[in-house]
Coordinates of C-alpha atoms and ligand atoms in Angstrom, one line a residue:
M90 CA -107.3 -22.8 75.2
F91 CA -107.7 -20.0 72.7
C92 CA -104.9 -19.7 70.6
N93 CA -104.9 -18.3 66.7
Q94 CA -101.5 -17.3 66.2
C95 CA -100.3 -19.5 63.5
E96 CA -101.6 -19.6 60.2
Q97 CA -103.0 -23.3 60.5
T98 CA -105.2 -22.8 63.3
A99 CA -108.4 -24.6 63.6
K100 CA -110.8 -24.0 61.5
G101 CA -109.1 -20.6 60.3
V102 CA -110.4 -19.2 63.6
A103 CA -108.8 -20.8 66.6
C104 CA -107.8 -23.9 68.1
T105 CA -109.8 -24.1 71.0
K106 CA -109.4 -27.8 72.6
I107 CA -106.0 -28.9 70.8
G108 CA -103.7 -27.3 68.6
V109 CA -103.4 -28.1 65.1
C110 CA -99.5 -28.3 65.9
G111 CA -100.0 -30.6 68.8
K112 CA -100.0 -28.1 71.8
S113 CA -102.0 -29.3 74.5
H114 CA -104.4 -26.9 76.4
E115 CA -102.2 -27.3 79.8
T116 CA -99.3 -26.0 77.7
D117 CA -101.4 -23.5 75.9
V118 CA -102.7 -21.5 78.8
L119 CA -99.3 -21.7 80.6
Q120 CA -97.4 -20.0 77.2
D121 CA -100.4 -17.0 77.9
L122 CA -99.8 -16.9 81.4
L123 CA -96.2 -16.6 80.8
I124 CA -96.9 -13.9 78.8
Y125 CA -99.0 -12.2 81.4
A126 CA -96.0 -12.8 83.8
L127 CA -93.8 -11.5 81.2
Q128 CA -96.3 -8.0 80.7
G129 CA -95.2 -8.1 84.9
L130 CA -91.7 -8.3 84.3
G131 CA -92.1 -5.6 81.1
K132 CA -93.8 -2.8 83.7
V133 CA -91.2 -3.4 85.9
A134 CA -88.3 -3.1 83.4
Q135 CA -89.6 0.5 82.1
A136 CA -89.4 1.5 86.0
G137 CA -86.1 0.6 85.7
R138 CA -85.5 2.3 82.6
K139 CA -86.2 5.8 84.2
V140 CA -84.0 5.4 87.0
G141 CA -81.4 4.2 84.5
I142 CA -81.3 0.5 85.3
D143 CA -81.5 -1.7 81.9
E144 CA -80.5 -5.2 82.6
K145 CA -79.1 -7.8 80.4
D146 CA -80.6 -10.7 81.9
V147 CA -83.8 -9.4 82.0
N148 CA -83.6 -8.3 78.1
F149 CA -82.3 -11.7 77.2
F150 CA -84.9 -13.4 79.5
T151 CA -87.8 -11.8 78.3
C152 CA -86.6 -12.8 74.4
E153 CA -85.8 -16.5 75.0
A154 CA -89.2 -16.4 77.3
L155 CA -91.4 -15.1 74.6
F156 CA -89.3 -17.6 71.7
T157 CA -90.3 -20.4 73.7
T158 CA -94.1 -19.6 73.4
L159 CA -93.6 -19.0 69.6
T160 CA -95.5 -22.1 67.0
N161 CA -93.8 -25.4 67.5
V162 CA -91.1 -24.4 69.7
N163 CA -91.9 -25.8 73.2
F164 CA -94.6 -28.3 74.3
D165 CA -93.4 -28.9 77.9
P166 CA -96.0 -27.7 80.2
E167 CA -92.8 -28.1 83.2
S168 CA -90.2 -26.3 81.1
I169 CA -92.7 -23.2 80.5
K170 CA -93.8 -23.6 84.6
N171 CA -90.0 -22.7 84.7
Y172 CA -90.2 -19.6 82.7
I173 CA -93.1 -18.5 84.8
F174 CA -91.2 -18.7 87.7
K175 CA -88.3 -16.9 86.4
A176 CA -90.2 -14.3 85.4
I177 CA -91.6 -13.8 88.5
E178 CA -88.5 -13.9 89.9
L179 CA -86.4 -11.7 88.0
R180 CA -89.1 -9.2 88.3
E181 CA -88.8 -8.8 92.1
Q182 CA -85.5 -8.9 92.2
L183 CA -85.2 -5.9 89.7
K184 CA -87.8 -4.1 91.8
E185 CA -85.6 -3.7 94.8
K186 CA -83.1 -2.1 92.2
V187 CA -85.1 -0.2 91.3
K188 CA -86.6 1.0 95.0
A189 CA -82.7 1.4 95.9
K190 CA -82.6 3.5 93.2
N191 CA -85.7 5.7 94.8
G192 CA -87.8 4.7 91.5
E193 CA -91.3 4.1 91.6
V194 CA -92.5 0.5 91.3
P195 CA -95.2 -0.6 89.9
E196 CA -97.7 -3.2 91.5
D197 CA -100.7 -3.1 89.8
G198 CA -102.0 -5.9 87.8
S199 CA -99.1 -8.3 86.3
A200 CA -96.6 -6.5 88.1
S201 CA -97.6 -7.8 91.1
F202 CA -99.1 -11.3 90.0
N203 CA -97.9 -14.2 92.0
P204 CA -98.8 -17.5 90.5
P205 CA -100.1 -20.1 92.7
K206 CA -97.4 -23.0 93.5
D207 CA -99.9 -25.7 93.5
H208 CA -100.2 -27.4 89.3
K209 CA -103.9 -27.4 89.3
E210 CA -104.1 -23.9 91.0
L211 CA -102.0 -22.8 88.2
L212 CA -103.5 -24.0 86.2
K213 CA -106.8 -22.4 86.8
T214 CA -105.5 -19.1 87.0
A215 CA -103.9 -19.7 83.5
E216 CA -107.4 -20.4 82.1
Q217 CA -108.8 -17.5 83.8
I218 CA -105.7 -14.8 82.5
E219 CA -105.8 -16.3 78.8
P220 CA -106.8 -13.7 76.6
R221 CA -110.1 -14.4 75.0
P222 CA -112.4 -12.6 72.1
E223 CA -115.7 -13.2 74.2
T224 CA -114.2 -11.1 77.0
A225 CA -112.6 -8.2 75.0
K226 CA -113.9 -4.8 75.2
D227 CA -113.3 -3.7 71.6
P228 CA -112.7 -6.4 69.1
D229 CA -110.4 -4.6 66.7
I230 CA -108.5 -3.2 69.9
F231 CA -108.0 -7.0 71.0
S232 CA -107.2 -8.2 67.4
L233 CA -104.3 -5.3 67.3
K234 CA -103.0 -6.3 70.8
L235 CA -103.3 -9.8 69.8
T236 CA -101.0 -8.7 66.9
T237 CA -98.7 -6.9 68.7
I238 CA -97.9 -10.0 70.9
Y239 CA -97.2 -12.6 67.7
G240 CA -95.2 -9.2 66.4
L241 CA -93.3 -9.8 69.5
K242 CA -92.8 -13.5 69.8
G243 CA -91.1 -12.7 66.1
I244 CA -88.8 -10.2 67.2
A245 CA -87.7 -11.7 70.6
A246 CA -86.8 -14.9 68.2
Y247 CA -84.5 -13.0 65.9
Q248 CA -83.1 -10.8 68.8
Y249 CA -82.4 -13.7 70.7
H250 CA -80.4 -14.9 68.2
A251 CA -78.4 -11.6 67.9
A252 CA -78.0 -11.3 71.5
K253 CA -75.8 -14.8 71.6
L254 CA -73.5 -13.3 68.8
G255 CA -73.3 -10.0 70.4
E256 CA -75.2 -7.9 69.0
E257 CA -78.2 -5.6 71.1
D258 CA -79.3 -2.8 70.5
P259 CA -81.3 -0.7 74.1
M260 CA -84.5 0.4 71.7
V261 CA -85.3 -3.3 70.5
Y262 CA -85.8 -4.1 74.3
E263 CA -87.1 -0.7 75.4
Y264 CA -89.7 -1.5 72.9
I265 CA -90.6 -4.8 73.6
H266 CA -91.2 -4.1 77.7
R267 CA -93.0 -1.2 76.6
A268 CA -95.3 -3.0 74.3
L269 CA -95.6 -6.5 76.8
A270 CA -96.1 -3.4 79.5
T271 CA -98.9 -1.4 77.5
L272 CA -101.2 -4.5 76.7
E273 CA -103.0 -4.9 80.2
S274 CA -104.1 -0.8 79.7
D275 CA -107.3 0.1 78.3
D276 CA -106.3 3.8 78.1
L277 CA -104.9 3.4 74.2
G278 CA -107.3 4.1 71.5
L279 CA -107.5 1.9 67.7
E280 CA -105.1 4.8 66.6
D281 CA -102.5 3.9 69.4
W282 CA -102.7 0.2 69.2
V283 CA -102.0 1.0 65.0
N284 CA -98.7 3.0 65.8
M285 CA -97.8 0.3 68.3
V286 CA -98.0 -2.2 65.5
L287 CA -96.2 -0.3 62.8
E288 CA -93.5 0.6 65.4
L289 CA -93.4 -3.1 66.0
G290 CA -92.1 -3.3 62.2
K291 CA -89.4 -0.8 62.6
V292 CA -88.2 -2.6 65.5
N293 CA -88.3 -5.6 63.9
L294 CA -86.7 -4.1 61.2
K295 CA -83.5 -3.0 63.5
T296 CA -83.7 -6.8 65.0
M297 CA -83.2 -8.4 61.4
E298 CA -80.2 -5.7 60.8
L299 CA -78.7 -6.8 63.9
L300 CA -78.8 -10.4 63.4
D301 CA -77.5 -10.1 59.8
R302 CA -74.8 -8.4 61.4
G303 CA -74.4 -11.3 63.7
N304 CA -74.6 -13.9 61.2
H305 CA -72.1 -12.1 59.1
K306 CA -69.3 -10.8 61.5
N307 CA -69.2 -14.1 63.1
F308 CA -69.2 -16.5 60.2
G309 CA -68.7 -14.6 57.3
V310 CA -71.0 -12.8 54.5
P311 CA -72.6 -15.7 52.8
K312 CA -71.5 -17.0 49.5
P313 CA -73.2 -18.6 46.7
T314 CA -72.6 -21.9 47.8
E315 CA -73.8 -25.5 46.2
V316 CA -75.4 -27.9 48.9
P317 CA -75.6 -31.5 48.2
L318 CA -78.9 -33.2 48.4
G319 CA -77.7 -36.4 48.8
H320 CA -75.4 -38.2 51.2
K321 CA -71.9 -39.7 52.4
A322 CA -71.2 -43.3 53.3
G323 CA -70.5 -42.4 57.5
K324 CA -71.8 -41.8 60.9
A325 CA -74.1 -38.7 60.9
I326 CA -75.9 -35.9 62.7
L327 CA -78.8 -33.7 61.6
V328 CA -79.0 -29.9 62.5
S329 CA -82.4 -28.3 62.0
G330 CA -83.8 -24.5 63.0
H331 CA -82.5 -21.2 62.4
D332 CA -78.9 -21.2 64.9
L333 CA -76.0 -20.8 63.3
Q334 CA -74.2 -20.6 66.8
D335 CA -75.3 -23.7 68.0
L336 CA -74.6 -25.3 64.4
Y337 CA -70.9 -24.0 64.8
E338 CA -69.7 -25.4 68.5
L339 CA -71.3 -28.6 66.9
L340 CA -69.6 -28.2 64.2
K341 CA -66.1 -27.6 66.2
Q342 CA -66.9 -30.5 68.8
T343 CA -67.5 -33.1 65.8
E344 CA -64.4 -31.9 64.0
G345 CA -62.0 -35.1 63.4
K346 CA -64.4 -37.5 64.9
G347 CA -66.0 -39.3 61.6
I348 CA -69.2 -37.3 61.6
Y349 CA -70.6 -35.7 58.9
I350 CA -73.0 -33.0 59.7
Y351 CA -76.3 -32.3 57.2
T352 CA -79.1 -29.6 57.4
H353 CA -83.0 -29.8 57.8
G354 CA -85.2 -27.1 56.9
E355 CA -84.3 -23.2 57.9
M356 CA -80.8 -24.3 58.7
L357 CA -79.7 -25.0 54.7
P358 CA -78.9 -21.4 54.3
A359 CA -76.1 -22.0 57.0
H360 CA -73.7 -23.7 53.9
G361 CA -73.1 -20.3 52.4
Y362 CA -71.4 -18.8 55.6
P363 CA -67.4 -18.9 55.0
E364 CA -66.5 -20.1 59.0
L365 CA -69.1 -22.9 58.7
K366 CA -68.2 -24.6 55.1
K367 CA -64.5 -24.4 55.5
F368 CA -65.6 -27.7 58.0
E369 CA -65.0 -30.6 55.7
H370 CA -67.8 -32.4 57.4
F371 CA -70.4 -30.3 57.3
Y372 CA -71.3 -32.2 54.4
G373 CA -75.4 -31.4 52.9
H374 CA -78.8 -30.9 53.1
Y375 CA -81.0 -33.6 54.1
G376 CA -84.5 -33.9 53.1
T377 CA -86.6 -30.9 52.6
A378 CA -88.7 -28.5 55.0
W379 CA -89.7 -28.7 58.7
Q380 CA -93.4 -29.7 57.8
N381 CA -92.2 -33.0 56.3
Q382 CA -90.0 -33.9 59.5
Q383 CA -92.0 -36.7 60.6
K384 CA -91.4 -38.2 57.4
E385 CA -87.9 -37.7 57.1
F386 CA -86.4 -38.0 60.5
P387 CA -87.4 -42.1 61.1
E388 CA -85.0 -42.7 58.0
F389 CA -82.1 -40.3 59.4
P390 CA -79.4 -42.5 60.8
G391 CA -78.2 -40.6 63.5
P392 CA -79.2 -37.9 65.9
I393 CA -81.4 -35.1 65.3
V394 CA -80.4 -31.4 67.1
M395 CA -83.4 -29.1 67.1
T396 CA -81.8 -25.4 67.7
T397 CA -84.9 -23.7 67.3
N398 CA -88.3 -24.3 66.0
C399 CA -90.2 -25.4 63.7
L400 CA -90.4 -29.0 65.9
M401 CA -93.2 -30.9 65.5
P402 CA -94.2 -33.9 68.1
P403 CA -92.0 -36.6 67.4
K404 CA -92.8 -39.9 66.5
E405 CA -91.9 -42.8 68.9
S406 CA -89.7 -44.3 66.0
Y407 CA -87.0 -41.3 66.5
K408 CA -88.4 -39.4 69.7
D409 CA -84.9 -40.7 71.7
R410 CA -83.0 -39.5 68.6
V411 CA -84.1 -36.0 69.2
F412 CA -82.2 -33.4 71.1
T413 CA -83.6 -29.6 71.7
M414 CA -81.7 -26.4 72.8
G415 CA -82.4 -23.4 73.8
P416 CA -86.2 -22.2 74.1
V417 CA -87.3 -25.5 72.5
A418 CA -88.4 -28.0 74.5
F419 CA -90.9 -31.1 74.3
S420 CA -91.7 -33.9 76.9
G421 CA -89.7 -36.5 77.2
V422 CA -87.5 -35.0 74.7
K423 CA -83.4 -34.8 76.1
H424 CA -82.7 -31.3 76.2
I425 CA -79.1 -30.1 75.9
S426 CA -77.6 -27.4 78.4
G427 CA -75.2 -24.8 77.1
H428 CA -73.3 -26.3 74.3
D429 CA -72.4 -29.8 75.3
F430 CA -73.2 -31.9 72.5
S431 CA -71.4 -35.1 74.0
E432 CA -74.3 -37.3 74.5
V433 CA -75.3 -35.9 70.6
I434 CA -71.7 -37.6 69.8
D435 CA -71.9 -40.4 71.5
M436 CA -74.9 -41.3 70.1
A437 CA -74.1 -40.7 66.5
Q438 CA -71.0 -42.9 67.3
K439 CA -73.2 -46.0 68.4
M440 CA -75.0 -45.3 65.5
E441 CA -75.0 -46.8 61.9
G442 CA -75.0 -44.1 59.9
F443 CA -75.3 -44.2 56.4
K444 CA -74.1 -47.4 54.7
E445 CA -73.3 -46.0 51.4
D446 CA -72.9 -42.5 49.4
A447 CA -75.9 -41.1 47.4
N448 CA -75.3 -38.6 45.4
G449 CA -78.6 -36.2 45.0
R450 CA -78.7 -33.3 43.1
K451 CA -77.6 -30.2 44.1
V452 CA -79.3 -26.4 45.1
L453 CA -77.5 -23.7 45.6
T454 CA -77.7 -20.8 48.4
G455 CA -76.0 -17.9 49.8
F456 CA -77.1 -15.0 47.7
A457 CA -77.2 -12.3 51.1
H458 CA -77.5 -8.6 50.2
E459 CA -73.6 -8.3 49.8
T460 CA -73.6 -10.7 46.9
V461 CA -76.6 -9.6 45.2
L462 CA -75.6 -6.2 45.1
S463 CA -71.9 -6.6 44.5
V464 CA -73.4 -7.4 41.0
A465 CA -75.7 -4.7 40.9
D466 CA -74.5 -2.7 37.8
K467 CA -75.5 -6.3 36.0
V468 CA -78.6 -6.5 37.9
I469 CA -79.2 -2.7 37.0
E470 CA -77.9 -3.1 33.5
G471 CA -80.3 -6.1 33.3
V472 CA -83.5 -4.1 33.9
K473 CA -82.4 -1.4 31.6
S474 CA -81.8 -3.4 28.5
G475 CA -85.2 -5.5 29.2
A476 CA -83.1 -8.9 30.3
I477 CA -84.7 -8.5 33.3
K478 CA -88.2 -7.6 33.4
H479 CA -89.3 -8.4 36.5
F480 CA -88.1 -9.5 39.8
F481 CA -90.4 -11.6 42.3
L482 CA -89.9 -12.1 46.0
V483 CA -91.6 -15.7 46.6
G484 CA -91.1 -16.8 50.4
G485 CA -91.8 -16.6 54.0
C486 CA -92.3 -19.3 55.9
D487 CA -94.0 -22.7 55.1
G488 CA -96.4 -25.0 56.4
A489 CA -98.1 -28.7 56.4
K490 CA -101.6 -27.6 54.8
P491 CA -102.8 -28.3 51.6
G492 CA -103.2 -25.7 49.0
R493 CA -99.3 -24.6 49.7
N494 CA -98.4 -25.6 46.1
Y495 CA -99.6 -22.1 44.7
Y496 CA -95.9 -21.4 45.1
S497 CA -94.4 -24.0 43.5
R498 CA -96.6 -23.4 40.7
F499 CA -96.5 -19.7 40.6
V500 CA -92.6 -20.1 40.4
E501 CA -92.9 -22.6 37.7
L502 CA -95.0 -20.2 35.9
T503 CA -92.6 -17.2 36.4
P504 CA -91.6 -15.7 32.7
K505 CA -87.3 -16.8 31.5
D506 CA -86.4 -13.2 31.8
T507 CA -87.6 -12.6 35.1
V508 CA -85.7 -13.3 38.6
V509 CA -87.0 -15.1 41.5
L510 CA -85.5 -14.1 44.9
T511 CA -86.4 -16.8 48.1
L512 CA -85.7 -17.2 51.5
G513 CA -87.3 -18.9 54.7
C514 CA -88.6 -22.8 54.7
G515 CA -91.3 -21.5 51.9
K516 CA -88.5 -21.7 49.4
F517 CA -88.6 -25.8 49.7
R518 CA -91.8 -26.0 47.7
F519 CA -89.4 -25.0 44.2
F520 CA -85.8 -24.7 45.8
D521 CA -84.7 -27.6 43.5
K522 CA -85.9 -26.3 40.3
D523 CA -83.5 -25.6 37.7
L524 CA -85.3 -22.3 36.7
G525 CA -82.0 -21.3 34.6
T526 CA -79.7 -18.4 34.5
I527 CA -80.4 -14.7 32.5
G528 CA -76.4 -14.0 31.7
E529 CA -74.5 -15.0 34.8
L530 CA -77.0 -14.5 37.5
P531 CA -79.1 -18.1 38.1
R532 CA -83.0 -17.2 37.9
L533 CA -83.6 -18.6 41.5
L534 CA -81.4 -16.7 44.3
D535 CA -81.6 -18.0 47.4
M536 CA -81.3 -14.8 50.0
G537 CA -81.5 -17.6 53.4
Q538 CA -83.3 -17.9 56.3
C539 CA -86.8 -15.7 57.3
N540 CA -84.8 -13.1 58.8
D541 CA -82.9 -12.6 55.5
A542 CA -85.6 -10.7 54.7
Y543 CA -83.5 -8.1 55.8
S544 CA -81.2 -8.9 53.0
A545 CA -84.1 -9.2 50.5
I546 CA -85.5 -5.3 51.9
Q547 CA -81.6 -4.1 51.3
V548 CA -81.4 -4.9 47.7
A549 CA -85.2 -3.8 47.0
L550 CA -84.3 -0.1 48.9
A551 CA -80.6 -0.3 47.0
L552 CA -82.6 -0.8 43.3
A553 CA -84.7 1.7 44.3
K554 CA -82.0 4.2 44.9
A555 CA -80.1 3.0 41.6
F556 CA -82.9 3.9 40.0
N557 CA -84.1 6.7 41.4
V558 CA -87.4 5.8 42.1
D559 CA -90.3 4.7 45.0
V560 CA -89.3 1.0 46.5
N561 CA -93.6 0.5 44.6
E562 CA -92.4 1.6 41.3
L563 CA -89.6 -1.1 41.1
P564 CA -90.7 -4.2 38.6
L565 CA -91.3 -6.6 41.8
S566 CA -93.8 -8.5 43.3
L567 CA -93.9 -9.9 46.9
I568 CA -95.5 -13.0 46.8
V569 CA -95.3 -13.7 50.9
S570 CA -96.7 -17.4 52.8
W571 CA -96.6 -16.8 56.3
Y572 CA -97.1 -19.5 59.5
E573 CA -96.0 -18.2 62.4
Q574 CA -95.2 -14.9 64.5
K575 CA -91.5 -14.3 62.9
A576 CA -94.0 -14.1 59.2
V577 CA -96.0 -12.0 61.4
S578 CA -92.8 -9.2 62.7
I579 CA -91.6 -9.6 58.8
L580 CA -95.4 -8.6 57.6
L581 CA -95.1 -5.8 59.5
T582 CA -91.7 -4.8 58.7
L583 CA -92.9 -4.6 55.4
L584 CA -95.9 -2.1 55.9
Y585 CA -93.8 -0.1 58.2
L586 CA -91.4 0.5 55.1
G587 CA -94.4 0.9 52.6
I588 CA -94.4 -1.6 50.9
K589 CA -97.6 -2.2 48.9
N590 CA -99.1 -4.4 47.0
I591 CA -98.1 -7.9 49.2
Y592 CA -99.5 -11.0 48.0
L593 CA -100.4 -13.0 51.0
G594 CA -101.2 -16.3 52.1
P595 CA -102.0 -19.1 51.8
S596 CA -104.8 -17.8 54.5
L597 CA -105.0 -14.4 56.2
P598 CA -104.3 -14.3 59.9
A599 CA -107.4 -15.3 61.6
F600 CA -106.2 -12.6 64.3
L601 CA -107.3 -9.9 62.2
S602 CA -110.4 -8.3 63.1
P603 CA -112.3 -7.8 59.9
N604 CA -111.9 -3.6 60.6
V605 CA -107.8 -4.2 61.0
L606 CA -108.2 -6.4 58.0
K607 CA -110.4 -3.8 55.7
F608 CA -107.6 -1.1 57.1
L609 CA -104.8 -2.9 55.7
A610 CA -105.8 -3.5 52.8
E611 CA -107.0 0.0 52.0
K612 CA -104.1 1.7 53.2
Y613 CA -101.5 -0.8 52.4
D614 CA -103.4 -3.0 49.2
I615 CA -102.7 -6.3 50.9
K616 CA -104.3 -8.8 48.8
P617 CA -105.3 -12.6 49.5
I618 CA -103.7 -14.7 47.1
S619 CA -105.8 -16.2 44.4
D620 CA -104.3 -18.8 41.9
P621 CA -101.4 -18.3 40.7
E622 CA -101.7 -17.4 36.9
T623 CA -104.3 -15.1 37.9
D624 CA -101.9 -13.3 40.6
L625 CA -98.5 -13.6 38.1
K626 CA -100.9 -12.0 35.6
S627 CA -102.0 -9.3 37.4
C628 CA -98.0 -9.1 38.9
L629 CA -96.9 -8.0 35.3
G630 CA -99.9 -6.0 34.6
A631 CA -101.4 -8.3 31.7
Ligands
FSO712 FE1 -89.8 -21.7 58.4 FE2 -89.9 -22.8 61.1 FE3 -88.0 -19.6 59.0 FE4 -90.8 -20.2 60.7 S1 -88.9 -23.1 59.6 S2 -91.9 -21.5 59.6 S3 -91.1 -17.9 59.5 O1 -90.1 -21.1 62.2 O2 -89.1 -19.1 61.0 O3 -88.9 -19.8 57.9
SF4_713 FE1 -103.1 -23.9 66.8 FE2 -101.4 -22.7 65.7 FE3 -102.2 -22.1 68.4 FE4 -101.0 -24.4 67.5 S1 -99.8 -22.4 67.2 S2 -102.5 -23.8 68.7 S3 -101.7 -24.5 65.4 S4 -103.2 -21.7 66.3

């Protein structure tokens, strides 16, 4: 196996025997084979577009299948095999439709590839097809191709959620299929691949906008909301991941059943959405972020639903209480089809739940762009009067590796006349810190999930407009933590927007070759984080 798609990759180079995340060799090579099968589907989908065919199920499947290969989503080789064979089935069906319209059907490479049915043969094929640096013709193009694949996984995850909420744009699918179809080509030069990667940032911005619209249309505009970190005596279900629709369906099905619903990890911002918080049994946030699940889940007295990443290999002590959904899977863990939560509800009712109330502290969430911009005049006034000296966006995704306390330390050190915007699971390093307020404005504003980087971008662009300056001239610094491929697509969006001076950590992506890294550092001033004191000083120009 060769996998270097996430920040915790072995030795900062690549996982080659088993994933640090727990992914097996078998799962890894099958995931790469699935990407190859999707390249073929991409080629035929593009041929279809030329004759006016743009199939909804092909588009949605492509996103779900890419999403399933993202870090901490699918550890089940059987499930990945099913995706591979489904990709081939859809590709062949699409070919017939293209032929019927006299379109030209591609048959080269992945477009006519047929995976062997025998498991051993399938694995052998997967091992041969897996992209490896030693067989790459050009290390920089190889690096940009990997960046494209990883960024595509991020876009696909967001588009998957958005599509479920009825928000789609043909340009997103066209890009995904075009990029997939191009991966096999040797015709493109370095500049073409740089452009492909920057276009990815543009498409991801569109995708985050679609998801923002889908979430806000369906569940209302988030409002600042206090979320209890304690629990109530009673039966309990824990929900993790990012999918608000899955949570909504669970809330509907558990209404009046005497079960409290708790969030874990990235589901925390769900508490800010009016259509979700209206459910009285939607109580609070249990535990912290994804990387602590193996410590926190054993103590939770009820079933646990993983709507998306980040799933870690479940310990035996709680494995039978975990349920996966959509693209998430783990061998031997129950998978919910559609939105039928009856087994989860049954289990919650049979279990004891929490014996007594525990009144923990509370945290604030719900500062979406609409909310922050509704007080824009006060914010602008604060900047003009000198009450607000600087904004920091400290967020992104968190990981399990030590050394990530950089972010909590950084936030602790921020001066009292500065505002910290945050999002993603990176915030769990400091989400319960009381930073106080500037006037009525809390100093720590949780804008939501990683996809709500869209909100942060909207706020930054609006401030730049109000002050009539370029976004890079704002008193704003971006301290971005990255872990998996959604963060890759967000980073590319920031680059596409021309945002410079990003402090990136805890380490730089292993899939960027020295030349690509040099190019990014020179063109966009991307800086690796150093220590909080030094970086803070440099942000404040001191
Ligand atoms: Fe985190 Fe995981 Fe949201 Fe990521 S829970 S690490 S960037 O999946 O998606 O912020
Ligand atoms: Fe390693 Fe990350 Fe790939 Fe898992 S996803 S195998 S930890 S690089």
